[in-house]
Amino acid sequence: MKKTLFILGLFTITIFNCSKDDDSNSGNIEDTYADLSNISGDEGSRIEVTQNNEDLVYTGQNVLGWGTSTLLNQNYSKDLRLLNEGFETLEIRMSIPSNLDFVESAVNTHGLSGTTLLLQDTQDLDSVIVEMYTIQNQEREQFFGTLEIRRNVSYLNDVLDMVGTFEITRNGQTIKGLFWKKEVANW
């Protein structure tokens, strides 16, 4: 009997401690991008490019989105643009099946597809497809990597409606970014 109570007590403590650990990381954007001190203003972005052991930093003051486009079979896409000073405009496109809510789909961690989703391939979407790219000479240059978007992030006694972080690669470059918007009118 004592052995059973001991095992049951140990099991309860283990479950309680695991759930505490899970809760401590939920909603903590600082775990993803350590330096939020660069946030200034109601919206903006900060991009760090590492190439040849050198770090280059670009900032922007405009985050435009989410614009909506219609795809095939009532599927849809939402687009976001990060306008930066000295660095090309970054575009994020989420193609979403018609049966999924955009906010629930967007607020998540996404792997970037790395390829362009053509309109004719949007007929039978069964999951969210996320692209991040720049447009150079009217052609998309796709990125591989990850993108995380969070909503209602508390920061310095304020709440930001959207905070996004990403880490992408291109031609030997590592590019990390942070973007934020205090109010997003068209979620």
mmCIF file of C-alpha atoms in Angstrom:
data_model
loop_
_atom_site.group_PDB
_atom_site.id
_atom_site.type_symbol
_atom_site.label_atom_id
_atom_site.label_comp_id
_atom_site.label_asym_id
_atom_site.label_seq_id
_atom_site.Cartn_x
_atom_site.Cartn_y
_atom_site.Cartn_z
ATOM 1 C CA MET A 1 0.000 0.000 0.000
ATOM 2 C CA LYS A 2 2.824 2.422 0.898
ATOM 3 C CA LYS A 3 4.554 1.623 -2.377
ATOM 4 C CA THR A 4 1.366 2.392 -4.353
ATOM 5 C CA LEU A 5 0.875 5.718 -2.525
ATOM 6 C CA PHE A 6 4.525 6.643 -3.124
ATOM 7 C CA ILE A 7 4.238 5.915 -6.876
ATOM 8 C CA LEU A 8 0.937 7.813 -7.091
ATOM 9 C CA GLY A 9 2.469 10.810 -5.251
ATOM 10 C CA LEU A 10 5.535 10.799 -7.511
ATOM 11 C CA PHE A 11 3.314 10.602 -10.592
ATOM 12 C CA THR A 12 1.207 13.585 -9.383
ATOM 13 C CA ILE A 13 4.301 15.716 -8.683
ATOM 14 C CA THR A 14 5.730 14.871 -12.114
ATOM 15 C CA ILE A 15 2.522 15.843 -13.918
ATOM 16 C CA PHE A 16 2.223 19.085 -11.918
ATOM 17 C CA ASN A 17 5.824 20.066 -12.645
ATOM 18 C CA CYS A 18 5.473 19.297 -16.375
ATOM 19 C CA SER A 19 2.347 21.405 -16.682
ATOM 20 C CA LYS A 20 4.085 24.275 -14.826
ATOM 21 C CA ASP A 21 7.006 24.120 -17.264
ATOM 22 C CA ASP A 22 4.657 24.174 -20.246
ATOM 23 C CA ASP A 23 2.788 27.200 -18.863
ATOM 24 C CA SER A 24 5.954 29.176 -18.168
ATOM 25 C CA ASN A 25 6.871 29.309 -21.878
ATOM 26 C CA SER A 26 3.424 29.995 -23.306
ATOM 27 C CA GLY A 27 3.120 33.495 -24.709
ATOM 28 C CA ASN A 28 6.702 34.417 -23.842
ATOM 29 C CA ILE A 29 7.995 35.918 -27.084
ATOM 30 C CA GLU A 30 11.321 36.716 -25.409
ATOM 31 C CA ASP A 31 12.178 33.018 -25.658
ATOM 32 C CA THR A 32 12.003 33.312 -29.433
ATOM 33 C CA TYR A 33 13.663 36.674 -29.931
ATOM 34 C CA ALA A 34 15.706 37.750 -26.943
ATOM 35 C CA ASP A 35 15.930 41.494 -27.580
ATOM 36 C CA LEU A 36 12.576 43.267 -27.698
ATOM 37 C CA SER A 37 14.164 46.546 -26.588
ATOM 38 C CA ASN A 38 14.330 47.591 -30.249
ATOM 39 C CA ILE A 39 10.562 47.913 -30.418
ATOM 40 C CA SER A 40 9.601 51.548 -30.843
ATOM 41 C CA GLY A 41 6.412 53.007 -32.161
ATOM 42 C CA ASP A 42 3.144 51.351 -33.047
ATOM 43 C CA GLU A 43 4.591 49.201 -35.843
ATOM 44 C CA GLY A 44 7.915 48.312 -37.351
ATOM 45 C CA SER A 45 10.539 45.708 -38.046
ATOM 46 C CA ARG A 46 14.149 44.877 -37.300
ATOM 47 C CA ILE A 47 16.131 42.565 -39.545
ATOM 48 C CA GLU A 48 19.601 41.194 -38.807
ATOM 49 C CA VAL A 49 21.614 39.719 -41.664
ATOM 50 C CA THR A 50 24.693 37.656 -40.810
ATOM 51 C CA GLN A 51 27.112 37.137 -43.672
ATOM 52 C CA ASN A 52 30.869 36.518 -43.610
ATOM 53 C CA ASN A 53 30.918 36.898 -39.801
ATOM 54 C CA GLU A 54 29.434 40.384 -40.077
ATOM 55 C CA ASP A 55 26.065 41.483 -38.712
ATOM 56 C CA LEU A 56 24.063 44.060 -40.644
ATOM 57 C CA VAL A 57 20.930 45.580 -39.100
ATOM 58 C CA TYR A 58 17.987 47.052 -41.022
ATOM 59 C CA THR A 59 14.914 48.682 -39.542
ATOM 60 C CA GLY A 60 11.537 49.598 -40.898
ATOM 61 C CA GLN A 61 8.544 51.543 -39.708
ATOM 62 C CA ASN A 62 5.777 50.017 -41.825
ATOM 63 C CA VAL A 63 4.057 46.646 -41.569
ATOM 64 C CA LEU A 64 1.278 46.460 -44.166
ATOM 65 C CA GLY A 65 -1.333 43.749 -43.909
ATOM 66 C CA TRP A 66 -3.221 41.571 -43.829
ATOM 67 C CA GLY A 67 -4.556 41.943 -47.389
ATOM 68 C CA THR A 68 -6.910 39.234 -48.642
ATOM 69 C CA SER A 69 -6.926 37.490 -52.023
ATOM 70 C CA THR A 70 -9.280 34.839 -53.358
ATOM 71 C CA LEU A 71 -7.913 31.453 -54.402
ATOM 72 C CA LEU A 72 -9.668 28.522 -56.078
ATOM 73 C CA ASN A 73 -12.489 26.550 -54.419
ATOM 74 C CA GLN A 74 -13.231 29.389 -51.927
ATOM 75 C CA ASN A 75 -9.758 29.077 -50.413
ATOM 76 C CA TYR A 76 -8.059 32.373 -49.664
ATOM 77 C CA SER A 77 -4.719 33.969 -48.924
ATOM 78 C CA LYS A 78 -3.567 36.756 -46.628
ATOM 79 C CA ASP A 79 -0.511 38.885 -47.374
ATOM 80 C CA LEU A 80 1.741 40.975 -45.163
ATOM 81 C CA ARG A 81 4.555 43.293 -46.283
ATOM 82 C CA LEU A 82 7.515 44.482 -44.221
ATOM 83 C CA LEU A 83 8.930 47.711 -45.619
ATOM 84 C CA ASN A 84 12.526 48.206 -44.480
ATOM 85 C CA GLU A 85 15.134 50.906 -44.888
ATOM 86 C CA GLY A 86 18.075 49.623 -46.954
ATOM 87 C CA PHE A 87 16.755 46.070 -47.235
ATOM 88 C CA GLU A 88 14.291 44.761 -49.782
ATOM 89 C CA THR A 89 10.601 44.513 -48.931
ATOM 90 C CA LEU A 90 9.770 41.156 -47.377
ATOM 91 C CA GLU A 91 6.447 39.590 -48.250
ATOM 92 C CA ILE A 92 4.607 36.929 -46.278
ATOM 93 C CA ARG A 93 1.765 35.008 -47.894
ATOM 94 C CA MET A 94 -0.454 32.505 -46.118
ATOM 95 C CA SER A 95 -2.681 30.357 -48.331
ATOM 96 C CA ILE A 96 -5.515 28.965 -46.245
ATOM 97 C CA PRO A 97 -8.212 26.335 -46.856
ATOM 98 C CA SER A 98 -11.735 27.779 -46.790
ATOM 99 C CA ASN A 99 -12.697 25.754 -43.707
ATOM 100 C CA LEU A 100 -9.974 27.305 -41.499
ATOM 101 C CA ASP A 101 -10.137 30.578 -39.572
ATOM 102 C CA PHE A 102 -7.302 32.947 -40.443
ATOM 103 C CA VAL A 103 -6.435 34.112 -36.909
ATOM 104 C CA GLU A 104 -6.301 30.558 -35.572
ATOM 105 C CA SER A 105 -4.163 29.573 -38.554
ATOM 106 C CA ALA A 106 -1.826 32.571 -38.447
ATOM 107 C CA VAL A 107 -1.024 32.609 -34.739
ATOM 108 C CA ASN A 108 1.382 29.713 -34.808
ATOM 109 C CA THR A 109 4.881 28.608 -35.772
ATOM 110 C CA HIS A 110 5.175 27.897 -39.494
ATOM 111 C CA GLY A 111 7.745 26.233 -41.704
ATOM 112 C CA LEU A 112 8.200 28.214 -44.902
ATOM 113 C CA SER A 113 7.461 26.313 -48.099
ATOM 114 C CA GLY A 114 10.426 27.721 -50.042
ATOM 115 C CA THR A 115 8.480 27.501 -53.310
ATOM 116 C CA THR A 116 5.848 29.603 -55.031
ATOM 117 C CA LEU A 117 2.293 28.287 -54.763
ATOM 118 C CA LEU A 118 0.653 28.882 -58.139
ATOM 119 C CA LEU A 119 -3.039 29.779 -58.361
ATOM 120 C CA GLN A 120 -3.847 26.585 -60.287
ATOM 121 C CA ASP A 121 -2.475 24.582 -57.341
ATOM 122 C CA THR A 122 -4.846 26.115 -54.771
ATOM 123 C CA GLN A 123 -7.921 24.037 -55.659
ATOM 124 C CA ASP A 124 -7.434 21.352 -53.008
ATOM 125 C CA LEU A 125 -5.660 23.043 -50.079
ATOM 126 C CA ASP A 126 -5.823 20.868 -46.984
ATOM 127 C CA SER A 127 -3.396 22.851 -44.797
ATOM 128 C CA VAL A 128 -1.944 26.337 -44.466
ATOM 129 C CA ILE A 129 0.950 27.019 -46.837
ATOM 130 C CA VAL A 130 3.256 29.862 -45.823
ATOM 131 C CA GLU A 131 5.651 31.600 -48.181
ATOM 132 C CA MET A 132 8.139 34.355 -47.401
ATOM 133 C CA TYR A 133 9.819 36.054 -50.313
ATOM 134 C CA THR A 134 11.148 39.178 -51.973
ATOM 135 C CA ILE A 135 10.409 40.279 -55.501
ATOM 136 C CA GLN A 136 13.447 41.076 -57.636
ATOM 137 C CA ASN A 137 13.086 41.863 -61.342
ATOM 138 C CA GLN A 138 9.449 40.719 -61.186
ATOM 139 C CA GLU A 139 10.441 37.262 -59.887
ATOM 140 C CA ARG A 140 9.909 35.855 -56.434
ATOM 141 C CA GLU A 141 12.947 34.848 -54.453
ATOM 142 C CA GLN A 142 11.671 32.383 -51.858
ATOM 143 C CA PHE A 143 13.128 31.801 -48.394
ATOM 144 C CA PHE A 144 13.418 28.641 -46.332
ATOM 145 C CA GLY A 145 13.118 28.829 -42.565
ATOM 146 C CA THR A 146 10.548 29.419 -39.863
ATOM 147 C CA LEU A 147 8.058 32.132 -39.007
ATOM 148 C CA GLU A 148 6.252 32.551 -35.713
ATOM 149 C CA ILE A 149 3.335 34.909 -35.196
ATOM 150 C CA ARG A 150 1.848 35.721 -31.805
ATOM 151 C CA ARG A 151 -1.092 37.865 -30.850
ATOM 152 C CA ASN A 152 -1.727 40.126 -27.853
ATOM 153 C CA VAL A 153 1.864 40.179 -26.609
ATOM 154 C CA SER A 154 2.447 42.209 -23.435
ATOM 155 C CA TYR A 155 5.465 44.469 -23.645
ATOM 156 C CA LEU A 156 6.452 47.448 -21.471
ATOM 157 C CA ASN A 157 2.992 48.015 -20.001
ATOM 158 C CA ASP A 158 1.383 47.836 -23.416
ATOM 159 C CA VAL A 159 -0.131 45.140 -25.613
ATOM 160 C CA LEU A 160 0.958 44.557 -29.204
ATOM 161 C CA ASP A 161 -1.751 43.010 -31.376
ATOM 162 C CA MET A 162 0.835 41.127 -33.456
ATOM 163 C CA VAL A 163 4.472 40.182 -32.958
ATOM 164 C CA GLY A 164 6.266 38.038 -35.511
ATOM 165 C CA THR A 165 9.713 36.533 -35.550
ATOM 166 C CA PHE A 166 11.483 34.677 -38.297
ATOM 167 C CA GLU A 167 14.766 33.018 -39.140
ATOM 168 C CA ILE A 168 15.387 32.454 -42.818
ATOM 169 C CA THR A 169 18.324 31.494 -45.026
ATOM 170 C CA ARG A 170 19.423 32.650 -48.441
ATOM 171 C CA ASN A 171 22.713 32.036 -50.286
ATOM 172 C CA GLY A 172 24.776 31.484 -47.159
ATOM 173 C CA GLN A 173 23.087 34.309 -45.286
ATOM 174 C CA THR A 174 21.236 33.886 -42.029
ATOM 175 C CA ILE A 175 18.496 36.465 -41.651
ATOM 176 C CA LYS A 176 16.637 36.933 -38.362
ATOM 177 C CA GLY A 177 13.774 39.308 -37.959
ATOM 178 C CA LEU A 178 11.266 40.786 -35.603
ATOM 179 C CA PHE A 179 8.159 42.701 -36.619
ATOM 180 C CA TRP A 180 5.279 44.117 -34.637
ATOM 181 C CA LYS A 181 2.067 46.044 -34.993
ATOM 182 C CA LYS A 182 0.124 47.544 -32.114
ATOM 183 C CA GLU A 183 -3.230 47.335 -33.887
ATOM 184 C CA VAL A 184 -4.101 45.090 -36.805
ATOM 185 C CA ALA A 185 -7.403 46.200 -38.295
ATOM 186 C CA ASN A 186 -7.916 43.349 -40.753
ATOM 187 C CA TRP A 187 -7.051 40.088 -39.007
#
